[in-house]
Tab-separated table of C-alpha atoms in Angstrom:
chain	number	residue	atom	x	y	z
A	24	UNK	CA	39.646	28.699	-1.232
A	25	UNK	CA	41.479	28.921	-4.245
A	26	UNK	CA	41.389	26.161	-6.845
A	27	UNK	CA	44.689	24.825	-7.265
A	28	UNK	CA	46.822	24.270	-10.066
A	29	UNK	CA	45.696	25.312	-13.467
A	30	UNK	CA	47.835	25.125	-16.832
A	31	UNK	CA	50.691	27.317	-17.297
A	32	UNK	CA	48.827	29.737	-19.616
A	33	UNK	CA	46.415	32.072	-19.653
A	34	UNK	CA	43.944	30.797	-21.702
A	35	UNK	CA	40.194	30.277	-20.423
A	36	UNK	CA	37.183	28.911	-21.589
A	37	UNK	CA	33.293	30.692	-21.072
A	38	UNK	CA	31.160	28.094	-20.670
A	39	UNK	CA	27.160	29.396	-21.285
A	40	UNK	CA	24.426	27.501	-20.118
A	41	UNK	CA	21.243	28.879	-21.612
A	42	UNK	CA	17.259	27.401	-20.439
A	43	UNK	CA	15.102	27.925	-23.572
A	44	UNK	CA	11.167	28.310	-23.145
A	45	UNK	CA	9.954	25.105	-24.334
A	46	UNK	CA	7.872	25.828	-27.212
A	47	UNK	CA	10.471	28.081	-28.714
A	48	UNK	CA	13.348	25.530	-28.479
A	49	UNK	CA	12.906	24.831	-32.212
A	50	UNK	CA	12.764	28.459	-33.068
A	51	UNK	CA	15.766	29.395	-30.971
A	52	UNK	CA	17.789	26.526	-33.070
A	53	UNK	CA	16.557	27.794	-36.330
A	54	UNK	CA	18.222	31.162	-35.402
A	55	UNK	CA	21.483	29.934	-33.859
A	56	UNK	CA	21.808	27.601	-37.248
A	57	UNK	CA	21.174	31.031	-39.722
A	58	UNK	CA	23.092	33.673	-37.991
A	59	UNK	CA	25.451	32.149	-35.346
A	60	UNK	CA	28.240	32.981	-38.484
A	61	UNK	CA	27.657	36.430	-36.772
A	62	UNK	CA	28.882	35.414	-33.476
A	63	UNK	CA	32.108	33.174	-34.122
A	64	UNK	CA	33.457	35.878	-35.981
A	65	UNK	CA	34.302	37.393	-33.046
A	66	UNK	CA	36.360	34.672	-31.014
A	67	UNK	CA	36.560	30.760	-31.268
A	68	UNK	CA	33.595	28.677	-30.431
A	69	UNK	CA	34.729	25.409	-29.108
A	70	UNK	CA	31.366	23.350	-28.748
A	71	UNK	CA	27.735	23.928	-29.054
A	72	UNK	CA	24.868	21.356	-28.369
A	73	UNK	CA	21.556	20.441	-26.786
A	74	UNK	CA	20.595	18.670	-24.095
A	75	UNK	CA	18.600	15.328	-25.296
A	76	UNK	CA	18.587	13.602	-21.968
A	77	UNK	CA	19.142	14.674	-18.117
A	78	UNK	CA	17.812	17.609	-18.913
A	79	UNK	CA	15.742	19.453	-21.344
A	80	UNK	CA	14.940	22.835	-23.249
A	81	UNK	CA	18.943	23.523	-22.470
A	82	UNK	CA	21.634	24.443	-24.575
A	83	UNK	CA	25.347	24.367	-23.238
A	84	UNK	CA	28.019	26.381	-25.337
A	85	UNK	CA	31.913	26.983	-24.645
A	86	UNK	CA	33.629	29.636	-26.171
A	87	UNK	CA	37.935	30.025	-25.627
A	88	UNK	CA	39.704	33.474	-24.542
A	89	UNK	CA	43.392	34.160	-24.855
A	90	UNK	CA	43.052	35.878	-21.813
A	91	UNK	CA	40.409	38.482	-19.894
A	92	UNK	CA	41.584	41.465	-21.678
A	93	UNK	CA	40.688	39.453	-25.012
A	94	UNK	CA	37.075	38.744	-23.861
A	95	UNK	CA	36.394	42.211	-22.680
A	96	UNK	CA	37.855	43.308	-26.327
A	97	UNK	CA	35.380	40.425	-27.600
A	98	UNK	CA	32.313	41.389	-25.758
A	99	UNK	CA	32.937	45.296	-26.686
A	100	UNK	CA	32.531	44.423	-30.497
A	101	UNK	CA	29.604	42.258	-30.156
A	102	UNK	CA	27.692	44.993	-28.355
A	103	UNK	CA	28.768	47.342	-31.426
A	104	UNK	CA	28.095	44.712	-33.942
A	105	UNK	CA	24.737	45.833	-35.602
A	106	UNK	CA	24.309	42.979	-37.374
A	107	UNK	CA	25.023	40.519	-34.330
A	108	UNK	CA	22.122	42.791	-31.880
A	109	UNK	CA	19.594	43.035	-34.632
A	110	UNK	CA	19.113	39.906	-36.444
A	111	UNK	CA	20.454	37.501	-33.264
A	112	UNK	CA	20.278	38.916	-30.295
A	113	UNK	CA	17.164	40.951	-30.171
A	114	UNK	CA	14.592	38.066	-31.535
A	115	UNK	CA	16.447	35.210	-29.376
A	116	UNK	CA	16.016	37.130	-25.627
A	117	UNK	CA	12.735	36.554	-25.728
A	118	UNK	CA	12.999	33.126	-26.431
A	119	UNK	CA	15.566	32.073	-23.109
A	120	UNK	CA	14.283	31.664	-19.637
A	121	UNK	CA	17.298	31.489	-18.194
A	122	UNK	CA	21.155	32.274	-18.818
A	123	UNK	CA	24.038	31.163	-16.582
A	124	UNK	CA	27.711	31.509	-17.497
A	125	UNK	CA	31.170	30.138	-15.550
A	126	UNK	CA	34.641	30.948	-16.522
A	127	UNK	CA	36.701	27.427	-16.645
A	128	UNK	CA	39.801	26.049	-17.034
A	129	UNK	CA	41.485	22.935	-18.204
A	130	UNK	CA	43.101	20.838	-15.992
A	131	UNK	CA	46.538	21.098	-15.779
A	132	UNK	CA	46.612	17.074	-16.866
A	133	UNK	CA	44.381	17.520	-19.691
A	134	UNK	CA	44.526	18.592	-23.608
A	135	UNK	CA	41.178	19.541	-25.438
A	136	UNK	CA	40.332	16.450	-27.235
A	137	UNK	CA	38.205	15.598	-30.826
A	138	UNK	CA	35.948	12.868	-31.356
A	139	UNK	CA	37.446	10.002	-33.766
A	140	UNK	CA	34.519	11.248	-36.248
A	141	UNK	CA	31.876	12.774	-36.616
A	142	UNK	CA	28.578	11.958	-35.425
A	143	UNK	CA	27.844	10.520	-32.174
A	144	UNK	CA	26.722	11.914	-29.158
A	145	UNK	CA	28.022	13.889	-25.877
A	146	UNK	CA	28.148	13.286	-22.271
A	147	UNK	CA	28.267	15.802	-20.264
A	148	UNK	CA	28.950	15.141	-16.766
A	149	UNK	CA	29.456	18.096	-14.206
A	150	UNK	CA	30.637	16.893	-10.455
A	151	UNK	CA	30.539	19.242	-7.412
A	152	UNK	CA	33.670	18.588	-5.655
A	153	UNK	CA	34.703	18.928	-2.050
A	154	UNK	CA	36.600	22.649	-1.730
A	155	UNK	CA	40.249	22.997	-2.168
A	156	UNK	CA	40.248	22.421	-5.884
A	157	UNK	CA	42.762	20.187	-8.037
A	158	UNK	CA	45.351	20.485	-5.533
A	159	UNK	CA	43.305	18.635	-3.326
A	160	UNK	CA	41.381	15.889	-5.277
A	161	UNK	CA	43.055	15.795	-8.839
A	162	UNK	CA	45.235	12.826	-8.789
A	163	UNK	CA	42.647	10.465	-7.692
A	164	UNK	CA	40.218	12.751	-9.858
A	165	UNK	CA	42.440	12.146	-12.858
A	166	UNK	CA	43.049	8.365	-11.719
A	167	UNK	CA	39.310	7.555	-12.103
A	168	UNK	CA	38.818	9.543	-15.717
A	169	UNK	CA	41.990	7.501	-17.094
A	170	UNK	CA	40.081	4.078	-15.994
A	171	UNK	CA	37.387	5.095	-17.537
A	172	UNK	CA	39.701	6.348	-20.773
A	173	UNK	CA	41.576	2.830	-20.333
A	174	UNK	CA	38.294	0.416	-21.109
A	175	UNK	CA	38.362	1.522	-24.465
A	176	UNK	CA	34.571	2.270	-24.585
A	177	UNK	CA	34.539	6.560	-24.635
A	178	UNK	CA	36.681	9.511	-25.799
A	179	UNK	CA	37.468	11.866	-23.088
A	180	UNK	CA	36.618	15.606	-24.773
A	181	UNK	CA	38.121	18.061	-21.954
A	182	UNK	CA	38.080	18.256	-17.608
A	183	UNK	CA	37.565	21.799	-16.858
A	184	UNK	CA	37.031	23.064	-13.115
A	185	UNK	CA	35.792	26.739	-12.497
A	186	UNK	CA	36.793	30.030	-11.617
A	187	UNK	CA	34.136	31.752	-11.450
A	188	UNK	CA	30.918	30.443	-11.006
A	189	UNK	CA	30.305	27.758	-8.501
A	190	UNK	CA	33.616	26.806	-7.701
A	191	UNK	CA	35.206	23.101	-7.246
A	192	UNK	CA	33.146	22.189	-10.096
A	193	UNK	CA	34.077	20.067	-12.276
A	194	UNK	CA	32.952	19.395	-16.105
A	195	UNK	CA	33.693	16.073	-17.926
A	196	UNK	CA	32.823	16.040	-21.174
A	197	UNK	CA	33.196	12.288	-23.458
A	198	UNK	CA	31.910	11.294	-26.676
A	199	UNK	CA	30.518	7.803	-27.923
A	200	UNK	CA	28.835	6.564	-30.880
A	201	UNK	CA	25.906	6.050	-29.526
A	202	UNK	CA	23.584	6.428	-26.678
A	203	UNK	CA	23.628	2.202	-26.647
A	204	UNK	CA	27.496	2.549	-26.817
A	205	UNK	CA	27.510	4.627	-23.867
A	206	UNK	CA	25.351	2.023	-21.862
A	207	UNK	CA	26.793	-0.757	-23.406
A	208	UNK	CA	30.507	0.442	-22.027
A	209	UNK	CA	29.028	1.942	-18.655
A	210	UNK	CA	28.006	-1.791	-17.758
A	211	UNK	CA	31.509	-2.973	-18.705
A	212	UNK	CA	33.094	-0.362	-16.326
A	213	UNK	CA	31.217	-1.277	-13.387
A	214	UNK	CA	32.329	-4.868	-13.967
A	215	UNK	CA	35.831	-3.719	-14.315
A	216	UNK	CA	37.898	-4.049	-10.319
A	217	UNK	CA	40.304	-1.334	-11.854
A	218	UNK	CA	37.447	0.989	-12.680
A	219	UNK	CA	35.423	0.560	-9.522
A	220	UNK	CA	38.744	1.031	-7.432
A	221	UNK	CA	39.581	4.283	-8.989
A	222	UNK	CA	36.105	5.683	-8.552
A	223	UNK	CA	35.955	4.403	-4.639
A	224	UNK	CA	39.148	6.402	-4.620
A	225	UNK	CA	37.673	9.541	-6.089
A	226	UNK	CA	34.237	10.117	-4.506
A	227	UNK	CA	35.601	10.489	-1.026
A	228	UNK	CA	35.893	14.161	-2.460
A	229	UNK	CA	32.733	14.214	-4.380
A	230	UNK	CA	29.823	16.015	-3.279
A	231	UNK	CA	27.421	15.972	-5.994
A	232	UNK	CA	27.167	14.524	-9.740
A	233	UNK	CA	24.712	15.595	-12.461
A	234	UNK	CA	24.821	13.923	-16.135
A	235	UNK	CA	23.211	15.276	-19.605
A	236	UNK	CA	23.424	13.681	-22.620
A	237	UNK	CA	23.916	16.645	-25.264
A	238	UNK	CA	24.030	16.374	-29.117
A	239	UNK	CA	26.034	18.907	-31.087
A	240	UNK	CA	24.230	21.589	-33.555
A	241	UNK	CA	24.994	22.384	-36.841
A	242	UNK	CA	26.958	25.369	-36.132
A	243	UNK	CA	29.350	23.321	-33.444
A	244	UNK	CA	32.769	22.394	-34.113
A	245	UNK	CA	32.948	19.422	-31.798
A	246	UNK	CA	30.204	16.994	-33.946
């Protein structure tokens, strides 16, 4: 089924999910910190960061594309790019278990957002909706965010729902101060009627939810 509305451009977004071996997690950071320069001079990195909690060993990158033509043009130089091979990419396979990639777009209600300021931490929260896409469950799916949004307690980042990959998934992405902030405005919501009707709106196309708490490397523009 296809996915529904998407905005009126043709801009996507890559989003890499890599599984590091577990006593090289430290190693593979070290490397992305010295020599990622290599990478994003190549095309716009929008966020990088590591999981700290719902999952573990992971890293979770998103990378933005005018269109497919400018990927393909993007992936030809990096595979040319001496530099980028030698000192990145042939000492860091060894170090991944596991690489999985999906090719996302924004929702057609939603702008990229910025945290308020630096620091803090990210929630990433990825939902497996029911097929059909955001023609199907995006007003109540957009209802339920903008509760969330209206409590005043997180920062919504960017909704993105996939084209390739598994579709009718959905990624939420939010930032808060704090890990305490984050639990400290989660109880709120679930006190809040407004919140808890929007959600009892929304799951009736929800399948699946899986949250990760991720905090942003040095390299990442989103911090």
């Amino acid at each position: 089924l296809a996915t529904g509305p998407r905005q009126n451009n043709s801009i996507f977004y890559e989003i890499r999910t890599y599984d590091i071996k577990p006593s090289k997690m430290k190693e593979f950071v070290e490397m992305v910190n010295k020599y990622f320069h290599l990478r994003t001079a190549h095309s716009e990195l929008m966020g990088f960061w590591s999981a700290e909690l719902g999952a573990m060993n992971k890293v979770v990158h998103i990378w933005k594309y005018e269109n497919f033509a400018h990927r393909t043009a993007v992936r030809r130089a990096l595979a040319n790019d001496k530099d980028w091979q030698g000192k990145f990419i042939s000492p860091v396979l060894p170090l991944i278990e596991k690489q999985h990639n999906e090719v996302a777009y924004l929702v057609p209600w939603c702008q990229l957002g910025k945290p308020p300021k630096e620091g803090g931490v990210y929630e990433w929260v990825t939902f497996q909706m029911k097929p059909g896409g955001p023609a199907l469950w995006g007003e109540a799916f957009q209802a339920a965010i903008n509760a969330h949004i209206n409590t005043g307690y997180t920062k919504l980042i960017g909704v993105f729902h996939t084209e390739y990959g598994l579709l009718n998934t959905v990624h939420v992405i939010w930032w808060n101060e704090s890990p305490d902030h984050r639990a400290a405005g989660r109880h709120s919501a679930h006190e809040d009627a407004r919140v808890v009707a929007a959600v009892r709106d929304s799951v009736r196309f929800l399948e699946s939810q899986q949250n990760m708490l991720l905090i942003p490397l040095q390299c990442s523009p989103l911090k």
